[in-house]
Amino acid sequence: MSSFSRGLNLDDGYFCRSPLPTRSKYWPLADRRCHARRNHSGRCSEFPFLNHLCSIAPKVADKIERDSIMTTGAAWKSDEAGPNRILRWVMLETDERLLQFGIDMAKLQPQVVAKLREKAADYDSCIRVAMWLTYLVYQMPDSPQPPAEVKTYLEDLFGPIRPDSTTCLVCLLPLSFNLFRAARRGKAAIETCHKEPRLHDPGNVGFAHRECNIAQGAKGLSDFYEWIEGILRRARPGLFR
Amino acid sequence: MSSFSRGLNLDDGYFCRSPLPTRSKYWPLADRRCHARRNHSGRCSEFPFLNHLCSIAPKVADKIERDSIMTTGAAWKSDEAGPNRILRWVMLETDERLLQFGIDMAKLQPQVVAKLREKAADYDSCIRVAMWLTYLVYQMPDSPQPPAEVKTYLEDLFGPIRPDSTTCLVCLLPLSFNLFRAARRGKAAIETCHKEPRLHDPGNVGFAHRECNIAQGAKGLSDFYEWIEGILRRARPGLFR
């Protein structure tokens, strides 16, 4: 039975979970932990499943780590926009508590607050998402093959790796690993994407073409499909039953 | 017979067309002209059909004028991005000629050049688009009614005004005039939109919901419909014949 079918409880004894030292000022809000297997040899590591990608595709590994654990607050930078990227679990705290960390939510524009709060997630969910995104990457067309250690680690969590099976979460077409390299002005052709905006957990998270993610906008995925169905029923009524 | 059915040739004797004084440094590239009716009384005016909107909804009038005659080069501001807004007919000139006006196209990023050149249009097309957008505005649900003079002017060009008939060019739902007021961070809820990106002329231009325009992206409208049809055929195959 995989951890996935057990709900992927990170405290179920499968992982080391030793607390890791951190220099983050947010350390009181969550212990960051080791996710190597219990009784592992070598040093503790928060994202051991990313080690291989780190060495062969460091930008992809960085992206998985960043998108898993950080919010994106606003597309612009200004005092009003507040912290552009912040740890997702920090955004679970009350305004009062955040003030103790120098974050004054009352000073931010309401839509920025909404966007930040929407992306809040607890630490374990963030780690689960990082694991899941790594698993998806190794199933992309043109993806590198994981070394045996990483393969076993991920398959124990989520089941057998099926090569070339990862699709864009929105348009459902195969999503080539090579698209990670296609970036314009720092904007990658592949983005991390949520089926429902508020849920940061495997099953709700995946990758999407940038244009698909942009088209989906703030909508949940089923609302998006309903929306484009409405458009198409007006623009191309003959297509439908 | 309306001017529209005659192809809306602005030199056909219907309009005054007296050259107007301008302080623009681009004056050698196109004469700006009066589009009041021939033999009009009062002062010459380039956009006399906008006079009423100017007084009751100046931001809407500004938007029509701006979107009709100016390009949008890039969403960001930097030396590399070049002029963010420039007269569309200036972008018809050769790189060599533009250099004489202080615009060094060779210094711009290729995608910025492409975007600027794509939005090039001659002066008369820009004026026709301004007339057309004004006509569309007066047919929006919740739109103010045009005074008799403006109504006659526009109906002579494009045919009878049908109240509440203006829809979003993309999703085809009615587009309420009140949405012009709904702006967030300076981004209006209604945007000017092109069916095919390269054609700046009535018939190809209209208004769209901001989210619809964003979803359409750089695609032509029929490519967009084909794209969302593909998505929906994969996501909701049961909907189709």
mmCIF file of N, CA, C and O in Angstrom, chain A residues 104-147:
data_model
loop_
_atom_site.group_PDB
_atom_site.id
_atom_site.type_symbol
_atom_site.label_atom_id
_atom_site.label_comp_id
_atom_site.label_asym_id
_atom_site.label_seq_id
_atom_site.Cartn_x
_atom_site.Cartn_y
_atom_site.Cartn_z
ATOM 1 N N ASP A 104 2.632 43.834 8.044
ATOM 2 C CA ASP A 104 1.425 44.567 8.417
ATOM 3 C C ASP A 104 0.361 44.371 7.328
ATOM 4 O O ASP A 104 0.310 45.108 6.345
ATOM 5 N N MET A 105 -0.470 43.366 7.522
ATOM 6 C CA MET A 105 -1.467 43.029 6.505
ATOM 7 C C MET A 105 -2.451 44.176 6.274
ATOM 8 O O MET A 105 -2.988 44.326 5.181
ATOM 9 N N ALA A 106 -2.684 44.971 7.331
ATOM 10 C CA ALA A 106 -3.647 46.072 7.206
ATOM 11 C C ALA A 106 -3.168 47.125 6.207
ATOM 12 O O ALA A 106 -3.971 47.896 5.687
ATOM 13 N N LYS A 107 -1.877 47.151 5.951
ATOM 14 C CA LYS A 107 -1.337 48.147 5.014
ATOM 15 C C LYS A 107 -1.442 47.707 3.559
ATOM 16 O O LYS A 107 -1.175 48.485 2.646
ATOM 17 N N LEU A 108 -1.756 46.430 3.345
ATOM 18 C CA LEU A 108 -1.801 45.910 1.974
ATOM 19 C C LEU A 108 -3.181 46.129 1.369
ATOM 20 O O LEU A 108 -4.187 46.206 2.070
ATOM 21 N N GLN A 109 -3.212 46.230 0.051
ATOM 22 C CA GLN A 109 -4.488 46.337 -0.652
ATOM 23 C C GLN A 109 -5.302 45.053 -0.410
ATOM 24 O O GLN A 109 -4.735 43.965 -0.391
ATOM 25 N N PRO A 110 -6.623 45.217 -0.281
ATOM 26 C CA PRO A 110 -7.466 44.046 0.003
ATOM 27 C C PRO A 110 -7.264 42.886 -0.974
ATOM 28 O O PRO A 110 -7.234 41.726 -0.572
ATOM 29 N N GLN A 111 -7.104 43.207 -2.274
ATOM 30 C CA GLN A 111 -6.964 42.090 -3.226
ATOM 31 C C GLN A 111 -5.621 41.379 -3.078
ATOM 32 O O GLN A 111 -5.502 40.189 -3.388
ATOM 33 N N VAL A 112 -4.616 42.103 -2.558
ATOM 34 C CA VAL A 112 -3.324 41.459 -2.303
ATOM 35 C C VAL A 112 -3.458 40.521 -1.112
ATOM 36 O O VAL A 112 -2.985 39.379 -1.138
ATOM 37 N N VAL A 113 -4.136 41.002 -0.079
ATOM 38 C CA VAL A 113 -4.377 40.162 1.098
ATOM 39 C C VAL A 113 -5.118 38.895 0.681
ATOM 40 O O VAL A 113 -4.742 37.777 1.053
ATOM 41 N N ALA A 114 -6.153 39.070 -0.137
ATOM 42 C CA ALA A 114 -6.943 37.919 -0.583
ATOM 43 C C ALA A 114 -6.061 36.922 -1.328
ATOM 44 O O ALA A 114 -6.139 35.713 -1.096
ATOM 45 N N LYS A 115 -5.203 37.439 -2.193
ATOM 46 C CA LYS A 115 -4.357 36.565 -3.006
ATOM 47 C C LYS A 115 -3.357 35.808 -2.127
ATOM 48 O O LYS A 115 -3.125 34.617 -2.319
ATOM 49 N N LEU A 116 -2.785 36.518 -1.159
ATOM 50 C CA LEU A 116 -1.818 35.874 -0.264
ATOM 51 C C LEU A 116 -2.501 34.822 0.601
ATOM 52 O O LEU A 116 -2.018 33.697 0.751
ATOM 53 N N ARG A 117 -3.651 35.180 1.167
ATOM 54 C CA ARG A 117 -4.354 34.253 2.061
ATOM 55 C C ARG A 117 -4.837 33.013 1.313
ATOM 56 O O ARG A 117 -4.887 31.925 1.857
ATOM 57 N N GLU A 118 -5.220 33.227 0.060
ATOM 58 C CA GLU A 118 -5.694 32.120 -0.769
ATOM 59 C C GLU A 118 -4.605 31.073 -0.968
ATOM 60 O O GLU A 118 -4.892 29.896 -1.165
ATOM 61 N N LYS A 119 -3.354 31.514 -0.912
ATOM 62 C CA LYS A 119 -2.242 30.601 -1.191
ATOM 63 C C LYS A 119 -1.657 29.989 0.075
ATOM 64 O O LYS A 119 -0.653 29.273 0.021
ATOM 65 N N ALA A 120 -2.267 30.275 1.209
ATOM 66 C CA ALA A 120 -1.785 29.718 2.464
ATOM 67 C C ALA A 120 -1.909 28.196 2.449
ATOM 68 O O ALA A 120 -2.858 27.652 1.892
ATOM 69 N N ALA A 121 -0.927 27.542 3.052
ATOM 70 C CA ALA A 121 -0.983 26.086 3.185
ATOM 71 C C ALA A 121 -0.044 25.677 4.306
ATOM 72 O O ALA A 121 0.975 26.346 4.542
ATOM 73 N N ASP A 122 -0.381 24.588 4.989
ATOM 74 C CA ASP A 122 0.506 24.159 6.071
ATOM 75 C C ASP A 122 1.768 23.520 5.501
ATOM 76 O O ASP A 122 1.831 23.149 4.327
ATOM 77 N N TYR A 123 2.752 23.417 6.352
ATOM 78 C CA TYR A 123 4.068 22.937 5.924
ATOM 79 C C TYR A 123 4.002 21.568 5.264
ATOM 80 O O TYR A 123 4.578 21.355 4.186
ATOM 81 N N ASP A 124 3.291 20.638 5.874
ATOM 82 C CA ASP A 124 3.263 19.285 5.324
ATOM 83 C C ASP A 124 2.628 19.248 3.933
ATOM 84 O O ASP A 124 3.073 18.514 3.056
ATOM 85 N N SER A 125 1.574 20.046 3.726
ATOM 86 C CA SER A 125 0.960 20.096 2.391
ATOM 87 C C SER A 125 1.979 20.571 1.347
ATOM 88 O O SER A 125 2.017 20.056 0.224
ATOM 89 N N CYS A 126 2.771 21.556 1.733
ATOM 90 C CA CYS A 126 3.788 22.071 0.807
ATOM 91 C C CYS A 126 4.784 20.976 0.425
ATOM 92 O O CYS A 126 5.158 20.841 -0.744
ATOM 93 N N ILE A 127 5.191 20.209 1.411
ATOM 94 C CA ILE A 127 6.145 19.122 1.132
ATOM 95 C C ILE A 127 5.498 18.062 0.236
ATOM 96 O O ILE A 127 6.103 17.585 -0.730
ATOM 97 N N ARG A 128 4.257 17.734 0.533
ATOM 98 C CA ARG A 128 3.542 16.758 -0.314
ATOM 99 C C ARG A 128 3.451 17.244 -1.752
ATOM 100 O O ARG A 128 3.597 16.467 -2.686
ATOM 101 N N VAL A 129 3.174 18.535 -1.926
ATOM 102 C CA VAL A 129 3.082 19.088 -3.281
ATOM 103 C C VAL A 129 4.443 19.003 -3.985
ATOM 104 O O VAL A 129 4.525 18.658 -5.173
ATOM 105 N N ALA A 130 5.516 19.279 -3.261
ATOM 106 C CA ALA A 130 6.851 19.188 -3.867
ATOM 107 C C ALA A 130 7.125 17.755 -4.332
ATOM 108 O O ALA A 130 7.663 17.518 -5.421
ATOM 109 N N MET A 131 6.735 16.790 -3.507
ATOM 110 C CA MET A 131 6.910 15.383 -3.887
ATOM 111 C C MET A 131 6.108 15.061 -5.148
ATOM 112 O O MET A 131 6.588 14.421 -6.078
ATOM 113 N N TRP A 132 4.879 15.519 -5.161
ATOM 114 C CA TRP A 132 3.963 15.233 -6.269
ATOM 115 C C TRP A 132 4.451 15.879 -7.577
ATOM 116 O O TRP A 132 4.451 15.242 -8.639
ATOM 117 N N LEU A 133 4.890 17.125 -7.498
ATOM 118 C CA LEU A 133 5.372 17.802 -8.710
ATOM 119 C C LEU A 133 6.619 17.098 -9.261
ATOM 120 O O LEU A 133 6.799 16.979 -10.477
ATOM 121 N N THR A 134 7.468 16.616 -8.345
ATOM 122 C CA THR A 134 8.658 15.889 -8.787
ATOM 123 C C THR A 134 8.259 14.610 -9.519
ATOM 124 O O THR A 134 8.796 14.277 -10.583
ATOM 125 N N TYR A 135 7.282 13.934 -8.951
ATOM 126 C CA TYR A 135 6.739 12.715 -9.571
ATOM 127 C C TYR A 135 6.182 13.025 -10.963
ATOM 128 O O TYR A 135 6.414 12.298 -11.933
ATOM 129 N N LEU A 136 5.468 14.123 -11.109
ATOM 130 C CA LEU A 136 4.921 14.515 -12.416
ATOM 131 C C LEU A 136 6.038 14.826 -13.416
ATOM 132 O O LEU A 136 5.942 14.476 -14.597
ATOM 133 N N VAL A 137 7.079 15.502 -12.948
ATOM 134 C CA VAL A 137 8.178 15.870 -13.854
ATOM 135 C C VAL A 137 8.792 14.627 -14.492
ATOM 136 O O VAL A 137 9.057 14.600 -15.695
ATOM 137 N N TYR A 138 8.995 13.580 -13.693
ATOM 138 C CA TYR A 138 9.629 12.368 -14.225
ATOM 139 C C TYR A 138 8.705 11.599 -15.172
ATOM 140 O O TYR A 138 9.110 10.633 -15.789
ATOM 141 N N GLN A 139 7.469 12.032 -15.289
ATOM 142 C CA GLN A 139 6.537 11.376 -16.208
ATOM 143 C C GLN A 139 6.214 12.251 -17.421
ATOM 144 O O GLN A 139 5.302 11.952 -18.187
ATOM 145 N N MET A 140 6.997 13.331 -17.574
ATOM 146 C CA MET A 140 6.810 14.169 -18.753
ATOM 147 C C MET A 140 7.508 13.554 -19.958
ATOM 148 O O MET A 140 8.565 12.946 -19.821
ATOM 149 N N PRO A 141 6.952 13.743 -21.163
ATOM 150 C CA PRO A 141 7.715 13.406 -22.362
ATOM 151 C C PRO A 141 9.052 14.163 -22.347
ATOM 152 O O PRO A 141 9.095 15.313 -21.918
ATOM 153 N N ASP A 142 10.111 13.491 -22.770
ATOM 154 C CA ASP A 142 11.470 14.071 -22.814
ATOM 155 C C ASP A 142 12.081 14.292 -21.434
ATOM 156 O O ASP A 142 13.131 14.941 -21.326
ATOM 157 N N SER A 143 11.437 13.770 -20.414
ATOM 158 C CA SER A 143 11.990 13.949 -19.075
ATOM 159 C C SER A 143 13.214 13.056 -18.881
ATOM 160 O O SER A 143 13.304 11.980 -19.457
ATOM 161 N N PRO A 144 14.183 13.503 -18.074
ATOM 162 C CA PRO A 144 15.257 12.596 -17.675
ATOM 163 C C PRO A 144 14.673 11.453 -16.829
ATOM 164 O O PRO A 144 13.604 11.604 -16.231
ATOM 165 N N GLN A 145 15.377 10.346 -16.821
ATOM 166 C CA GLN A 145 14.932 9.217 -16.003
ATOM 167 C C GLN A 145 15.464 9.366 -14.577
ATOM 168 O O GLN A 145 16.628 9.743 -14.396
ATOM 169 N N PRO A 146 14.656 9.076 -13.591
ATOM 170 C CA PRO A 146 15.146 9.198 -12.214
ATOM 171 C C PRO A 146 16.085 8.037 -11.879
ATOM 172 O O PRO A 146 15.874 6.927 -12.359
ATOM 173 N N PRO A 147 17.099 8.315 -11.080
ATOM 174 C CA PRO A 147 17.919 7.213 -10.588
ATOM 175 C C PRO A 147 17.065 6.289 -9.709
ATOM 176 O O PRO A 147 16.024 6.695 -9.189
#
